[in-house]
């Protein structure tokens, strides 16, 4: 078991070789889309509502 994931294992070699040339771009786009959807949601409605519920809305000390 030590030889499988020892100093010279298959996982790092696969990452270094990068079998799929467009995999990184796809992952980056997917991550950006997920982050945008999670952060913004359907417009800037989630952030203000959360801030107002906390009592720190714009105009409320």
Short mmCIF file of C-alpha atoms in Angstrom, two decimals:
data_model
loop_
_atom_site.label_atom_id
_atom_site.label_comp_id
_atom_site.label_asym_id
_atom_site.label_seq_id
_atom_site.Cartn_x
_atom_site.Cartn_y
_atom_site.Cartn_z
CA UNK A 1 0.00 0.00 0.00
CA UNK A 2 2.93 2.29 0.62
CA UNK A 3 4.20 1.77 -2.92
CA UNK A 4 0.84 2.70 -4.50
CA UNK A 5 0.70 6.19 -3.00
CA UNK A 6 4.39 6.50 -2.18
CA UNK A 7 6.77 9.12 -3.50
CA UNK A 8 6.11 8.25 -7.16
CA UNK A 9 2.35 7.78 -7.43
CA UNK A 10 -0.01 7.87 -10.43
CA UNK A 11 -2.15 10.84 -9.25
CA UNK A 12 0.67 13.46 -9.46
CA UNK A 13 1.82 12.06 -12.82
CA UNK A 14 -1.68 12.42 -14.27
CA UNK A 15 -1.96 16.00 -13.03
CA UNK A 16 1.45 16.89 -14.48
CA UNK A 17 0.74 15.28 -17.86
CA UNK A 18 -2.75 16.84 -18.12
CA UNK A 19 -4.43 14.17 -20.33
CA UNK A 20 -7.24 16.50 -21.40
CA UNK A 21 -5.99 19.88 -22.73
CA UNK A 22 -9.37 21.62 -22.29
CA UNK A 23 -10.07 20.15 -18.87
CA UNK A 24 -8.56 23.06 -16.95
CA UNK A 25 -10.56 25.60 -18.94
CA UNK A 26 -13.79 23.65 -18.43
CA UNK A 27 -13.12 23.37 -14.71
CA UNK A 28 -12.36 27.09 -14.49
CA UNK A 29 -15.56 28.01 -16.35
CA UNK A 30 -17.61 25.62 -14.22
CA UNK A 31 -16.08 26.99 -11.02
CA UNK A 32 -16.72 30.57 -12.14
CA UNK A 33 -20.34 29.77 -13.02
CA UNK A 34 -20.94 27.98 -9.71
CA UNK A 35 -19.28 30.79 -7.74
CA UNK A 36 -21.26 33.46 -9.60
CA UNK A 37 -24.55 31.59 -9.16
CA UNK A 38 -23.82 30.94 -5.48
CA UNK A 39 -22.63 34.47 -4.69
CA UNK A 40 -25.04 36.47 -6.83
CA UNK A 41 -27.87 33.96 -7.08
CA UNK A 42 -30.64 35.50 -9.21
CA UNK A 43 -29.40 39.08 -9.05
CA UNK A 44 -28.11 41.12 -6.09
CA UNK A 45 -31.11 40.18 -3.95
CA UNK A 46 -29.52 37.62 -1.63
CA UNK A 47 -26.80 39.86 -0.24
CA UNK A 48 -29.00 42.86 0.68
CA UNK A 49 -31.63 40.59 2.25
CA UNK A 50 -29.00 38.82 4.35
CA UNK A 51 -27.42 42.12 5.37
CA UNK A 52 -30.79 43.65 6.24
CA UNK A 53 -31.76 40.61 8.29
CA UNK A 54 -28.55 41.11 10.28
CA UNK A 55 -29.45 44.77 10.79
CA UNK A 56 -26.47 46.22 8.92
CA UNK A 57 -28.27 47.35 5.78
CA UNK A 58 -27.37 50.48 3.81
CA UNK A 59 -28.75 53.36 5.86
CA UNK A 60 -29.28 51.30 9.01
CA UNK A 61 -26.47 51.66 11.59
#
